[in-house]
Amino acid sequence: IMYTAMCDNCGGLHQEDIAAGWSDEDYALECAIDGGWHEEDGKIYCPECHSFNDSNDELIIDKSRTKKLQVHTYSLDLED
């Protein structure tokens, strides 16, 4: 099983130059956050979908990037 973060707003997947999936769920989330993603209230947002209000540091979600339906199916066969 491989893990990656998926933006709860646009459905985009976190990827880095060296990896697109990690074997540990917590580490995948940590890598996304280190890459500029933001986690709040059990949801995670990519850098393109979130910003913060300068006056009160309130999270702002870019609703113009919201996807109406998010379906992602991945299969990875790791036969020896």
mmCIF file of C-alpha atoms in Angstrom:
data_model
loop_
_atom_site.group_PDB
_atom_site.id
_atom_site.type_symbol
_atom_site.label_atom_id
_atom_site.label_comp_id
_atom_site.label_asym_id
_atom_site.label_seq_id
_atom_site.Cartn_x
_atom_site.Cartn_y
_atom_site.Cartn_z
ATOM 1 C CA ILE A 1 0.000 0.000 0.000
ATOM 2 C CA MET A 2 1.229 3.469 -0.921
ATOM 3 C CA TYR A 3 -0.064 6.740 0.539
ATOM 4 C CA THR A 4 -0.200 10.320 -0.698
ATOM 5 C CA ALA A 5 -2.144 13.412 0.318
ATOM 6 C CA MET A 6 -5.183 14.439 -1.742
ATOM 7 C CA CYS A 7 -6.453 18.023 -1.498
ATOM 8 C CA ASP A 8 -9.942 18.107 0.011
ATOM 9 C CA ASN A 9 -10.776 21.101 -2.177
ATOM 10 C CA CYS A 10 -9.467 20.403 -5.706
ATOM 11 C CA GLY A 11 -8.604 16.712 -5.502
ATOM 12 C CA GLY A 12 -4.978 17.308 -6.487
ATOM 13 C CA LEU A 13 -2.384 14.811 -5.291
ATOM 14 C CA HIS A 14 0.802 15.691 -3.449
ATOM 15 C CA GLN A 15 3.895 14.749 -5.428
ATOM 16 C CA GLU A 16 7.565 15.538 -5.038
ATOM 17 C CA ASP A 17 10.396 15.324 -7.542
ATOM 18 C CA ILE A 18 11.571 12.063 -6.003
ATOM 19 C CA ALA A 19 8.290 10.423 -4.959
ATOM 20 C CA ALA A 20 4.543 10.403 -5.539
ATOM 21 C CA GLY A 21 3.681 7.893 -2.819
ATOM 22 C CA TRP A 22 4.990 6.773 0.536
ATOM 23 C CA SER A 23 4.696 3.501 2.444
ATOM 24 C CA ASP A 24 3.711 5.248 5.699
ATOM 25 C CA GLU A 25 0.477 7.269 5.927
ATOM 26 C CA ASP A 26 1.756 9.658 8.615
ATOM 27 C CA TYR A 27 4.977 10.299 6.688
ATOM 28 C CA ALA A 28 2.989 11.021 3.501
ATOM 29 C CA LEU A 29 1.012 13.678 5.384
ATOM 30 C CA GLU A 30 4.182 15.089 6.944
ATOM 31 C CA CYS A 31 5.803 15.387 3.500
ATOM 32 C CA ALA A 32 2.744 17.209 2.132
ATOM 33 C CA ILE A 33 2.744 19.676 5.029
ATOM 34 C CA ASP A 34 6.493 20.231 4.584
ATOM 35 C CA GLY A 35 5.685 20.939 0.911
ATOM 36 C CA GLY A 36 3.322 23.800 1.735
ATOM 37 C CA TRP A 37 0.069 21.898 2.232
ATOM 38 C CA HIS A 38 -2.139 22.796 5.214
ATOM 39 C CA GLU A 39 -4.125 20.476 7.484
ATOM 40 C CA GLU A 40 -7.064 21.784 9.502
ATOM 41 C CA ASP A 41 -10.153 20.134 11.014
ATOM 42 C CA GLY A 42 -9.271 16.751 9.507
ATOM 43 C CA LYS A 43 -8.919 18.123 5.970
ATOM 44 C CA ILE A 44 -5.835 18.914 3.925
ATOM 45 C CA TYR A 45 -5.404 21.624 1.292
ATOM 46 C CA CYS A 46 -2.766 22.068 -1.405
ATOM 47 C CA PRO A 47 -0.839 25.365 -1.690
ATOM 48 C CA GLU A 48 -2.942 26.471 -4.674
ATOM 49 C CA CYS A 49 -6.212 26.090 -2.736
ATOM 50 C CA HIS A 50 -5.423 27.790 0.549
ATOM 51 C CA SER A 51 -4.135 31.053 1.909
ATOM 52 C CA PHE A 52 -4.421 32.977 5.153
ATOM 53 C CA ASN A 53 -6.066 36.299 5.934
ATOM 54 C CA ASP A 54 -3.264 38.715 6.866
ATOM 55 C CA SER A 55 -5.227 40.488 9.595
ATOM 56 C CA ASN A 56 -6.366 37.481 11.650
ATOM 57 C CA ASP A 57 -4.521 34.478 10.150
ATOM 58 C CA GLU A 58 -7.873 32.880 9.189
ATOM 59 C CA LEU A 59 -7.730 30.030 6.659
ATOM 60 C CA ILE A 60 -9.156 30.990 3.249
ATOM 61 C CA ILE A 61 -10.116 28.241 0.781
ATOM 62 C CA ASP A 62 -10.216 29.106 -2.941
ATOM 63 C CA LYS A 63 -13.742 27.922 -3.796
ATOM 64 C CA SER A 64 -13.127 28.508 -7.525
ATOM 65 C CA ARG A 65 -10.869 25.416 -7.454
ATOM 66 C CA THR A 66 -13.451 23.182 -5.721
ATOM 67 C CA LYS A 67 -14.256 19.994 -7.595
ATOM 68 C CA LYS A 68 -17.837 18.768 -7.422
ATOM 69 C CA LEU A 69 -16.932 15.079 -7.586
ATOM 70 C CA GLN A 70 -13.632 13.533 -6.593
ATOM 71 C CA VAL A 71 -13.021 9.941 -7.612
ATOM 72 C CA HIS A 72 -9.500 8.579 -7.556
ATOM 73 C CA THR A 73 -8.786 4.908 -8.084
ATOM 74 C CA TYR A 74 -5.264 3.570 -8.131
ATOM 75 C CA SER A 75 -3.972 0.048 -8.402
ATOM 76 C CA LEU A 76 -0.405 -0.973 -7.825
ATOM 77 C CA ASP A 77 0.649 -4.573 -8.309
ATOM 78 C CA LEU A 78 3.918 -5.302 -6.536
ATOM 79 C CA GLU A 79 4.638 -8.866 -7.595
ATOM 80 C CA ASP A 80 8.148 -10.169 -6.963
#
